[in-house]
PDB file of C-alpha atoms in Angstrom:
ATOM      1  CA  MET A   1      -1.832 -27.668 -19.624  1.00  0.00           C
ATOM      2  CA  ALA A   2       0.817 -26.692 -21.925  1.00  0.00           C
ATOM      3  CA  ALA A   3       3.082 -23.841 -20.801  1.00  0.00           C
ATOM      4  CA  SER A   4       2.166 -21.716 -23.997  1.00  0.00           C
ATOM      5  CA  ASP A   5      -1.783 -22.008 -23.039  1.00  0.00           C
ATOM      6  CA  ALA A   6      -0.943 -20.853 -19.325  1.00  0.00           C
ATOM      7  CA  GLU A   7       0.900 -18.379 -20.136  1.00  0.00           C
ATOM      8  CA  ALA A   8      -1.762 -17.005 -22.583  1.00  0.00           C
ATOM      9  CA  ARG A   9      -4.395 -17.523 -20.185  1.00  0.00           C
ATOM     10  CA  VAL A  10      -2.283 -15.329 -17.667  1.00  0.00           C
ATOM     11  CA  ALA A  11      -1.757 -12.699 -20.097  1.00  0.00           C
ATOM     12  CA  ALA A  12      -5.581 -12.658 -20.900  1.00  0.00           C
ATOM     13  CA  ALA A  13      -6.491 -12.509 -17.382  1.00  0.00           C
ATOM     14  CA  ALA A  14      -4.135  -9.650 -16.522  1.00  0.00           C
ATOM     15  CA  GLY A  15      -5.564  -7.590 -18.986  1.00  0.00           C
ATOM     16  CA  LEU A  16      -9.061  -8.496 -17.595  1.00  0.00           C
ATOM     17  CA  ILE A  17      -8.083  -7.904 -14.104  1.00  0.00           C
ATOM     18  CA  LEU A  18      -6.475  -4.496 -14.975  1.00  0.00           C
ATOM     19  CA  ASP A  19      -9.457  -3.453 -16.881  1.00  0.00           C
ATOM     20  CA  GLY A  20     -11.808  -4.306 -14.391  1.00  0.00           C
ATOM     21  CA  TYR A  21     -10.121  -2.838 -11.516  1.00  0.00           C
ATOM     22  CA  LEU A  22      -9.693   0.416 -13.154  1.00  0.00           C
ATOM     23  CA  ALA A  23     -13.573   0.327 -14.143  1.00  0.00           C
ATOM     24  CA  ASN A  24     -15.007  -0.475 -10.711  1.00  0.00           C
ATOM     25  CA  GLU A  25     -11.834  -0.792  -8.200  1.00  0.00           C
ATOM     26  CA  SER A  26     -13.422  -3.684  -6.671  1.00  0.00           C
ATOM     27  CA  GLY A  27     -10.610  -6.048  -4.507  1.00  0.00           C
ATOM     28  CA  HIS A  28     -12.981  -8.502  -4.082  1.00  0.00           C
ATOM     29  CA  GLU A  29     -13.960  -9.206  -7.473  1.00  0.00           C
ATOM     30  CA  SER A  30     -10.383  -9.098  -8.682  1.00  0.00           C
ATOM     31  CA  ALA A  31      -9.716 -11.310  -5.721  1.00  0.00           C
ATOM     32  CA  VAL A  32     -12.205 -13.650  -6.921  1.00  0.00           C
ATOM     33  CA  TYR A  33     -11.125 -13.908 -10.707  1.00  0.00           C
ATOM     34  CA  VAL A  34      -7.590 -14.866  -9.536  1.00  0.00           C
ATOM     35  CA  ASP A  35      -8.739 -17.677  -7.637  1.00  0.00           C
ATOM     36  CA  ASP A  36     -10.987 -19.006 -10.115  1.00  0.00           C
ATOM     37  CA  LEU A  37      -8.125 -18.769 -13.002  1.00  0.00           C
ATOM     38  CA  GLY A  38      -6.850 -21.793 -11.231  1.00  0.00           C
ATOM     39  CA  LEU A  39      -3.250 -21.157 -11.976  1.00  0.00           C
ATOM     40  CA  PRO A  40      -1.235 -20.622  -8.481  1.00  0.00           C
ATOM     41  CA  ASP A  41       2.324 -21.365  -9.897  1.00  0.00           C
ATOM     42  CA  HIS A  42       1.703 -18.145 -12.227  1.00  0.00           C
ATOM     43  CA  LYS A  43       0.882 -15.809  -9.693  1.00  0.00           C
ATOM     44  CA  PRO A  44       4.200 -13.950 -10.138  1.00  0.00           C
ATOM     45  CA  ILE A  45       3.883 -13.505 -13.872  1.00  0.00           C
ATOM     46  CA  LEU A  46       0.226 -12.331 -13.537  1.00  0.00           C
ATOM     47  CA  VAL A  47       1.368  -9.207 -11.130  1.00  0.00           C
ATOM     48  CA  THR A  48       4.252  -8.740 -13.765  1.00  0.00           C
ATOM     49  CA  GLN A  49       1.841  -8.628 -16.539  1.00  0.00           C
ATOM     50  CA  ILE A  50      -0.431  -6.350 -14.822  1.00  0.00           C
ATOM     51  CA  LEU A  51       2.560  -3.893 -13.720  1.00  0.00           C
ATOM     52  CA  ALA A  52       3.694  -4.038 -17.370  1.00  0.00           C
ATOM     53  CA  MET A  53       0.186  -3.487 -18.831  1.00  0.00           C
ATOM     54  CA  ALA A  54      -0.762  -0.398 -16.632  1.00  0.00           C
ATOM     55  CA  MET A  55       2.813   1.253 -17.552  1.00  0.00           C
ATOM     56  CA  ALA A  56       2.073   0.835 -20.776  1.00  0.00           C
ATOM     57  CA  LYS A  57      -1.561   2.322 -20.460  1.00  0.00           C
ATOM     58  CA  GLY A  58       0.030   5.217 -18.476  1.00  0.00           C
ATOM     59  CA  GLN A  59       2.257   6.245 -21.248  1.00  0.00           C
ATOM     60  CA  GLU A  60      -1.013   6.124 -23.495  1.00  0.00           C
ATOM     61  CA  ALA A  61      -2.926   8.369 -21.214  1.00  0.00           C
ATOM     62  CA  GLY A  62      -1.206  11.347 -22.287  1.00  0.00           C
ATOM     63  CA  GLY A  63      -0.182  13.473 -19.120  1.00  0.00           C
ATOM     64  CA  ASP A  64       1.696  13.026 -16.155  1.00  0.00           C
ATOM     65  CA  GLU A  65      -1.593  13.321 -14.052  1.00  0.00           C
ATOM     66  CA  GLU A  66      -3.294  10.794 -15.684  1.00  0.00           C
ATOM     67  CA  ALA A  67      -0.344   8.657 -15.766  1.00  0.00           C
ATOM     68  CA  ALA A  68       0.446   8.982 -12.022  1.00  0.00           C
ATOM     69  CA  LEU A  69      -3.267   8.258 -11.062  1.00  0.00           C
ATOM     70  CA  LEU A  70      -3.656   5.314 -13.079  1.00  0.00           C
ATOM     71  CA  HIS A  71      -0.135   3.649 -11.598  1.00  0.00           C
ATOM     72  CA  ASP A  72      -1.603   4.532  -8.037  1.00  0.00           C
ATOM     73  CA  THR A  73      -4.717   2.512  -9.075  1.00  0.00           C
ATOM     74  CA  VAL A  74      -2.568  -0.518 -10.040  1.00  0.00           C
ATOM     75  CA  CYS A  75      -0.814  -0.404  -7.059  1.00  0.00           C
ATOM     76  CA  ALA A  76      -3.912  -0.203  -4.806  1.00  0.00           C
ATOM     77  CA  LEU A  77      -4.940  -3.417  -6.677  1.00  0.00           C
ATOM     78  CA  VAL A  78      -1.936  -5.067  -6.103  1.00  0.00           C
ATOM     79  CA  SER A  79      -1.921  -4.260  -2.517  1.00  0.00           C
ATOM     80  CA  SER A  80      -5.500  -4.979  -2.133  1.00  0.00           C
ATOM     81  CA  LEU A  81      -4.894  -8.666  -3.421  1.00  0.00           C
ATOM     82  CA  GLY A  82      -1.606  -9.006  -1.291  1.00  0.00           C
ATOM     83  CA  VAL A  83      -3.645  -7.637   2.126  1.00  0.00           C
ATOM     84  CA  ARG A  84      -6.575 -10.509   0.907  1.00  0.00           C
ATOM     85  CA  GLY A  85      -3.806 -13.200   0.600  1.00  0.00           C
ATOM     86  CA  VAL A  86      -4.385 -13.563  -2.917  1.00  0.00           C
ATOM     87  CA  PHE A  87      -0.627 -12.860  -3.750  1.00  0.00           C
ATOM     88  CA  SER A  88       2.067 -13.734  -0.824  1.00  0.00           C
ATOM     89  CA  PRO A  89       4.742 -11.090  -0.417  1.00  0.00           C
ATOM     90  CA  ASP A  90       7.166 -13.614  -1.875  1.00  0.00           C
ATOM     91  CA  GLN A  91       5.239 -13.572  -5.283  1.00  0.00           C
ATOM     92  CA  VAL A  92       4.926  -9.941  -5.295  1.00  0.00           C
ATOM     93  CA  GLU A  93       8.527  -9.333  -4.773  1.00  0.00           C
ATOM     94  CA  ALA A  94       9.426 -12.307  -7.673  1.00  0.00           C
ATOM     95  CA  ALA A  95       6.965 -10.194  -9.898  1.00  0.00           C
ATOM     96  CA  VAL A  96       8.409  -6.861  -9.089  1.00  0.00           C
ATOM     97  CA  GLU A  97      11.658  -7.994  -9.957  1.00  0.00           C
ATOM     98  CA  ALA A  98      10.667  -9.711 -13.115  1.00  0.00           C
ATOM     99  CA  PHE A  99       8.918  -6.385 -14.141  1.00  0.00           C
ATOM    100  CA  LEU A 100      12.125  -4.493 -13.643  1.00  0.00           C
ATOM    101  CA  LYS A 101      14.140  -6.925 -15.610  1.00  0.00           C
ATOM    102  CA  THR A 102      11.390  -6.122 -18.702  1.00  0.00           C
ATOM    103  CA  LEU A 103      12.614  -2.399 -18.462  1.00  0.00           C
ATOM    104  CA  SER A 104      15.523  -2.489 -20.478  1.00  0.00           C
ATOM    105  CA  ALA A 105      13.753  -4.148 -23.470  1.00  0.00           C
ATOM    106  CA  SER A 106      10.559  -1.617 -23.122  1.00  0.00           C
ATOM    107  CA  PRO A 107      10.546   0.747 -25.787  1.00  0.00           C
ATOM    108  CA  LEU A 108       9.191   3.526 -23.667  1.00  0.00           C
ATOM    109  CA  PRO A 109      11.438   6.451 -23.035  1.00  0.00           C
ATOM    110  CA  ASP A 110      13.541   6.329 -19.778  1.00  0.00           C
ATOM    111  CA  PRO A 111      12.121   9.099 -18.152  1.00  0.00           C
ATOM    112  CA  ALA A 112       8.624   7.369 -18.274  1.00  0.00           C
ATOM    113  CA  LYS A 113      10.102   4.028 -17.039  1.00  0.00           C
ATOM    114  CA  VAL A 114      11.831   5.904 -13.972  1.00  0.00           C
ATOM    115  CA  LYS A 115       8.546   7.488 -13.232  1.00  0.00           C
ATOM    116  CA  CYS A 116       6.196   4.288 -13.270  1.00  0.00           C
ATOM    117  CA  ALA A 117       8.755   2.123 -11.705  1.00  0.00           C
ATOM    118  CA  GLY A 118       9.549   4.151  -8.890  1.00  0.00           C
ATOM    119  CA  LYS A 119       5.896   5.069  -8.258  1.00  0.00           C
ATOM    120  CA  TYR A 120       5.684   1.069  -8.230  1.00  0.00           C
ATOM    121  CA  LEU A 121       8.698   0.311  -5.779  1.00  0.00           C
ATOM    122  CA  ALA A 122       7.746   3.474  -3.369  1.00  0.00           C
ATOM    123  CA  HIS A 123       4.050   2.419  -3.046  1.00  0.00           C
ATOM    124  CA  LEU A 124       4.743  -1.417  -2.423  1.00  0.00           C
ATOM    125  CA  LEU A 125       7.802  -0.545  -0.083  1.00  0.00           C
ATOM    126  CA  GLU A 126       5.370   1.657   2.098  1.00  0.00           C
ATOM    127  CA  ASP A 127       2.637  -0.889   2.132  1.00  0.00           C
ATOM    128  CA  ARG A 128       5.138  -3.777   3.103  1.00  0.00           C
ATOM    129  CA  MET A 129       4.656  -5.733   0.275  1.00  0.00           C
ATOM    130  CA  VAL A 130       8.486  -6.016  -0.833  1.00  0.00           C
ATOM    131  CA  PRO A 131      10.976  -5.639   1.173  1.00  0.00           C
ATOM    132  CA  GLU A 132      13.683  -2.434   1.313  1.00  0.00           C
ATOM    133  CA  THR A 133      16.423  -4.984   0.490  1.00  0.00           C
ATOM    134  CA  LEU A 134      15.075  -4.944  -3.075  1.00  0.00           C
ATOM    135  CA  LEU A 135      16.243  -1.520  -3.543  1.00  0.00           C
ATOM    136  CA  ALA A 136      19.737  -2.678  -3.423  1.00  0.00           C
ATOM    137  CA  SER A 137      18.863  -4.892  -6.445  1.00  0.00           C
ATOM    138  CA  VAL A 138      17.096  -2.395  -8.629  1.00  0.00           C
ATOM    139  CA  PRO A 139      20.455  -1.101 -10.630  1.00  0.00           C
ATOM    140  CA  SER A 140      21.203  -4.910 -11.712  1.00  0.00           C
ATOM    141  CA  LEU A 141      17.714  -5.580 -12.425  1.00  0.00           C
ATOM    142  CA  ALA A 142      16.753  -2.629 -14.382  1.00  0.00           C
ATOM    143  CA  GLY A 143      19.713  -1.869 -16.168  1.00  0.00           C
ATOM    144  CA  GLU A 144      20.095   1.802 -17.474  1.00  0.00           C
ATOM    145  CA  PRO A 145      17.620   3.398 -15.604  1.00  0.00           C
ATOM    146  CA  GLY A 146      17.836   1.660 -12.362  1.00  0.00           C
ATOM    147  CA  PRO A 147      20.300   4.436 -10.598  1.00  0.00           C
ATOM    148  CA  ALA A 148      17.725   6.942 -11.465  1.00  0.00           C
ATOM    149  CA  ILE A 149      14.579   4.571 -10.313  1.00  0.00           C
ATOM    150  CA  VAL A 150      16.394   4.430  -7.092  1.00  0.00           C
ATOM    151  CA  GLU A 151      16.492   8.209  -6.871  1.00  0.00           C
ATOM    152  CA  GLU A 152      12.621   8.449  -7.817  1.00  0.00           C
ATOM    153  CA  VAL A 153      11.925   6.208  -4.843  1.00  0.00           C
ATOM    154  CA  GLY A 154      13.945   8.105  -2.766  1.00  0.00           C
ATOM    155  CA  ARG A 155      11.987  11.474  -3.879  1.00  0.00           C
ATOM    156  CA  LEU A 156       8.728   9.714  -3.022  1.00  0.00           C
ATOM    157  CA  THR A 157       9.490   8.512   0.171  1.00  0.00           C
ATOM    158  CA  ARG A 158      10.875  11.586   1.422  1.00  0.00           C
ATOM    159  CA  LEU A 159      10.197  12.038   4.964  1.00  0.00           C
ATOM    160  CA  PRO A 160       7.796  12.434   6.478  1.00  0.00           C
ATOM    161  CA  LEU A 161       6.414   9.206   4.938  1.00  0.00           C
ATOM    162  CA  PRO A 162       2.849   9.716   3.637  1.00  0.00           C
ATOM    163  CA  ILE A 163       1.605   6.989   5.948  1.00  0.00           C
ATOM    164  CA  THR A 164       3.278   8.471   8.653  1.00  0.00           C
ATOM    165  CA  ALA A 165       1.572  12.042   8.218  1.00  0.00           C
ATOM    166  CA  LEU A 166      -1.749  10.176   7.964  1.00  0.00           C
ATOM    167  CA  LYS A 167      -1.528   7.947  11.184  1.00  0.00           C
ATOM    168  CA  SER A 168      -0.501  11.522  12.907  1.00  0.00           C
ATOM    169  CA  ARG A 169      -3.576  13.371  11.318  1.00  0.00           C
ATOM    170  CA  VAL A 170      -6.188  10.322  11.889  1.00  0.00           C
ATOM    171  CA  LYS A 171      -4.550   9.907  15.716  1.00  0.00           C
ATOM    172  CA  GLY A 172      -4.992  13.590  16.682  1.00  0.00           C
ATOM    173  CA  VAL A 173      -8.833  13.672  15.389  1.00  0.00           C
ATOM    174  CA  VAL A 174      -9.667  10.136  17.228  1.00  0.00           C
ATOM    175  CA  GLN A 175      -7.928  11.503  20.226  1.00  0.00           C
ATOM    176  CA  GLU A 176      -9.923  14.704  20.059  1.00  0.00           C
ATOM    177  CA  TYR A 177     -13.208  12.888  19.557  1.00  0.00           C
ATOM    178  CA  PHE A 178     -12.869  10.722  22.394  1.00  0.00           C
ATOM    179  CA  VAL A 179     -12.501  13.640  24.701  1.00  0.00           C
ATOM    180  CA  SER A 180     -15.240  15.615  23.060  1.00  0.00           C
ATOM    181  CA  GLY A 181     -17.742  13.041  21.929  1.00  0.00           C
ATOM    182  CA  ASP A 182     -18.451  15.208  19.017  1.00  0.00           C
ATOM    183  CA  LEU A 183     -19.365  12.725  16.384  1.00  0.00           C
ATOM    184  CA  LYS A 184     -20.033  15.451  13.732  1.00  0.00           C
ATOM    185  CA  GLU A 185     -16.950  17.390  14.040  1.00  0.00           C
ATOM    186  CA  ALA A 186     -14.977  14.061  13.788  1.00  0.00           C
ATOM    187  CA  ILE A 187     -16.516  13.123  10.523  1.00  0.00           C
ATOM    188  CA  ALA A 188     -16.011  16.741   9.295  1.00  0.00           C
ATOM    189  CA  ASN A 189     -12.058  16.280  10.425  1.00  0.00           C
ATOM    190  CA  LEU A 190     -11.738  12.991   8.855  1.00  0.00           C
ATOM    191  CA  ALA A 191     -13.532  14.085   5.532  1.00  0.00           C
ATOM    192  CA  GLU A 192     -10.582  17.091   5.310  1.00  0.00           C
ATOM    193  CA  VAL A 193      -8.061  14.345   5.537  1.00  0.00           C
ATOM    194  CA  GLU A 194      -6.956  14.623   1.842  1.00  0.00           C
ATOM    195  CA  ALA A 195      -5.430  11.804  -0.126  1.00  0.00           C
ATOM    196  CA  PRO A 196      -3.609  13.760  -2.752  1.00  0.00           C
ATOM    197  CA  ARG A 197      -1.959  16.043  -0.448  1.00  0.00           C
ATOM    198  CA  LEU A 198      -0.706  13.181   1.654  1.00  0.00           C
ATOM    199  CA  ARG A 199       0.477  11.683  -1.648  1.00  0.00           C
ATOM    200  CA  LEU A 200      -1.636   8.695  -0.916  1.00  0.00           C
ATOM    201  CA  SER A 201      -4.532   7.134  -3.190  1.00  0.00           C
ATOM    202  CA  ALA A 202      -8.118   7.567  -1.943  1.00  0.00           C
ATOM    203  CA  GLU A 203      -8.422   3.984  -1.386  1.00  0.00           C
ATOM    204  CA  ARG A 204      -5.279   3.548   0.802  1.00  0.00           C
ATOM    205  CA  CYS A 205      -6.165   6.658   2.862  1.00  0.00           C
ATOM    206  CA  GLY A 206      -9.548   5.074   3.913  1.00  0.00           C
ATOM    207  CA  GLN A 207      -8.082   1.795   4.545  1.00  0.00           C
ATOM    208  CA  GLU A 208      -5.754   3.172   6.775  1.00  0.00           C
ATOM    209  CA  VAL A 209      -8.207   5.623   8.547  1.00  0.00           C
ATOM    210  CA  VAL A 210     -10.152   2.701   9.457  1.00  0.00           C
ATOM    211  CA  LYS A 211      -6.984   0.780  10.574  1.00  0.00           C
ATOM    212  CA  ARG A 212      -5.591   3.530  12.595  1.00  0.00           C
ATOM    213  CA  LEU A 213      -9.331   4.032  14.482  1.00  0.00           C
ATOM    214  CA  LEU A 214      -9.254   0.494  15.408  1.00  0.00           C
ATOM    215  CA  VAL A 215      -5.513   0.326  16.820  1.00  0.00           C
ATOM    216  CA  GLU A 216      -6.223   3.540  18.680  1.00  0.00           C
ATOM    217  CA  ALA A 217      -9.673   2.232  20.267  1.00  0.00           C
ATOM    218  CA  MET A 218      -8.126  -1.072  21.122  1.00  0.00           C
ATOM    219  CA  GLU A 219      -5.721   0.806  23.625  1.00  0.00           C
ATOM    220  CA  LYS A 220      -8.680   2.373  25.617  1.00  0.00           C
ATOM    221  CA  LYS A 221     -11.236   1.606  27.574  1.00  0.00           C
ATOM    222  CA  ASN A 222     -14.702  -0.004  27.055  1.00  0.00           C
ATOM    223  CA  HIS A 223     -16.339   3.528  26.875  1.00  0.00           C
ATOM    224  CA  GLU A 224     -14.077   4.567  24.200  1.00  0.00           C
ATOM    225  CA  ARG A 225     -14.219   1.476  22.263  1.00  0.00           C
ATOM    226  CA  GLU A 226     -17.920   2.016  22.132  1.00  0.00           C
ATOM    227  CA  MET A 227     -17.309   5.409  20.748  1.00  0.00           C
ATOM    228  CA  ALA A 228     -15.106   4.131  18.046  1.00  0.00           C
ATOM    229  CA  SER A 229     -17.984   1.540  16.883  1.00  0.00           C
ATOM    230  CA  VAL A 230     -20.210   4.646  16.821  1.00  0.00           C
ATOM    231  CA  LEU A 231     -17.630   6.512  14.413  1.00  0.00           C
ATOM    232  CA  LEU A 232     -16.930   3.516  12.248  1.00  0.00           C
ATOM    233  CA  SER A 233     -20.442   3.220  11.704  1.00  0.00           C
ATOM    234  CA  ALA A 234     -20.635   6.973  10.785  1.00  0.00           C
ATOM    235  CA  MET A 235     -17.765   6.646   8.493  1.00  0.00           C
ATOM    236  CA  ALA A 236     -19.498   4.444   6.152  1.00  0.00           C
ATOM    237  CA  LYS A 237     -20.690   7.573   4.186  1.00  0.00           C
ATOM    238  CA  LEU A 238     -17.000   8.761   3.900  1.00  0.00           C
ATOM    239  CA  TYR A 239     -15.475   5.369   2.683  1.00  0.00           C
ATOM    240  CA  GLY A 240     -16.877   2.160   0.802  1.00  0.00           C
ATOM    241  CA  SER A 241     -17.150  -1.582   1.888  1.00  0.00           C
ATOM    242  CA  GLU A 242     -14.017  -2.640   0.292  1.00  0.00           C
ATOM    243  CA  GLN A 243     -12.011   0.487   2.065  1.00  0.00           C
ATOM    244  CA  PHE A 244     -13.582  -0.916   5.402  1.00  0.00           C
ATOM    245  CA  PHE A 245     -13.061  -4.713   4.630  1.00  0.00           C
ATOM    246  CA  GLU A 246      -9.361  -3.677   3.877  1.00  0.00           C
ATOM    247  CA  GLY A 247      -8.970  -1.765   6.726  1.00  0.00           C
ATOM    248  CA  PHE A 248     -10.100  -4.637   9.062  1.00  0.00           C
ATOM    249  CA  ILE A 249      -8.172  -6.825   7.080  1.00  0.00           C
ATOM    250  CA  ARG A 250      -4.828  -4.796   7.708  1.00  0.00           C
ATOM    251  CA  VAL A 251      -5.466  -4.778  11.297  1.00  0.00           C
ATOM    252  CA  LEU A 252      -5.874  -8.444  11.405  1.00  0.00           C
ATOM    253  CA  ARG A 253      -2.573  -9.122   9.561  1.00  0.00           C
ATOM    254  CA  SER A 254      -0.511  -7.104  11.751  1.00  0.00           C
ATOM    255  CA  ILE A 255      -2.487  -8.353  14.995  1.00  0.00           C
ATOM    256  CA  ASP A 256       0.536  -9.886  16.701  1.00  0.00           C
ATOM    257  CA  ASP A 257       2.368  -6.579  16.671  1.00  0.00           C
ATOM    258  CA  VAL A 258      -0.849  -4.764  18.028  1.00  0.00           C
ATOM    259  CA  ALA A 259      -0.996  -7.451  20.825  1.00  0.00           C
ATOM    260  CA  LEU A 260       2.797  -6.273  21.769  1.00  0.00           C
ATOM    261  CA  ASP A 261       0.797  -3.108  23.192  1.00  0.00           C
ATOM    262  CA  THR A 262      -2.634  -4.597  23.658  1.00  0.00           C
ATOM    263  CA  PRO A 263      -2.298  -8.168  24.764  1.00  0.00           C
ATOM    264  CA  ASN A 264      -6.107  -8.907  23.998  1.00  0.00           C
ATOM    265  CA  ALA A 265      -6.259  -7.473  20.567  1.00  0.00           C
ATOM    266  CA  ALA A 266      -7.499 -10.651  18.802  1.00  0.00           C
ATOM    267  CA  GLN A 267     -10.567 -10.556  21.051  1.00  0.00           C
ATOM    268  CA  LEU A 268     -10.944  -6.875  20.713  1.00  0.00           C
ATOM    269  CA  LEU A 269     -10.866  -6.924  16.756  1.00  0.00           C
ATOM    270  CA  ALA A 270     -13.465 -10.004  16.991  1.00  0.00           C
ATOM    271  CA  ARG A 271     -15.657  -7.569  18.769  1.00  0.00           C
ATOM    272  CA  PHE A 272     -15.232  -4.751  16.686  1.00  0.00           C
ATOM    273  CA  ILE A 273     -15.841  -7.144  13.602  1.00  0.00           C
ATOM    274  CA  ALA A 274     -19.118  -8.384  15.189  1.00  0.00           C
ATOM    275  CA  ARG A 275     -20.496  -5.157  15.689  1.00  0.00           C
ATOM    276  CA  ALA A 276     -19.408  -3.623  12.538  1.00  0.00           C
ATOM    277  CA  THR A 277     -21.447  -6.776  11.257  1.00  0.00           C
ATOM    278  CA  VAL A 278     -24.588  -6.001  12.782  1.00  0.00           C
ATOM    279  CA  ASP A 279     -24.280  -1.961  11.808  1.00  0.00           C
ATOM    280  CA  ASP A 280     -24.229  -3.456   8.346  1.00  0.00           C
ATOM    281  CA  VAL A 281     -20.563  -1.884   7.912  1.00  0.00           C
ATOM    282  CA  LEU A 282     -18.987  -5.057   7.036  1.00  0.00           C
ATOM    283  CA  PRO A 283     -20.688  -8.171   5.141  1.00  0.00           C
ATOM    284  CA  PRO A 284     -21.215 -11.433   7.162  1.00  0.00           C
ATOM    285  CA  VAL A 285     -18.182 -13.591   7.259  1.00  0.00           C
TER     286      VAL A 285
END
């Protein structure tokens, strides 16, 4: 296939993937589409195109809130595909670098570029999709708006980090549940964890709640682990199957770190997966 033909396919695919995710927020469908595309060497270009298209759509949205929501959603898309192993961290980093290089030639006003690029970087940094060392290269990659982008990232990632705040909230709810055994109260408390107030997308919030419950339960005894399985099944009313799946995947990808505190973490996670599958929270794998 000629290079121009491949690039045309990638550009068309980027638009379809972005529009599809904005419509249904299905990481699974997006992952299947990328795999079916059959252009593994063009994955960084695909991510760059998706980021650039979302930036343009954000400007067309007509309002800061609408643009911010769209940028959050496209970050959730990239993270979802990264968590699922569709894109490697190196591919995402290369894509972000290429995106930053396009900013100097973009016709959008600098404030729009700064808000968009800052949002992308802050989200992907917190999600460990790109390394912190990338920030040092932003001024040279992005040109004139580069320093302002770095400042915007600093503003968005001010302490406490959104993920840190979420972990603390969920840990408190889970520990209280393990003591009281009050399932309804635990569900009500989790429902009060507001994603916008924590500066997180609803999708990311759900994934992290599932992950945090699993990690907390692994450190407990069998009784608390059974309670955690019951809570996970009840949480299906709060979070969709995609968020559950990606929450489990996030634990799986960090299982070596979890095993430092819980040596049998892999076996415990397998049991949680089996139970969640039986309870119809996770699809059969």
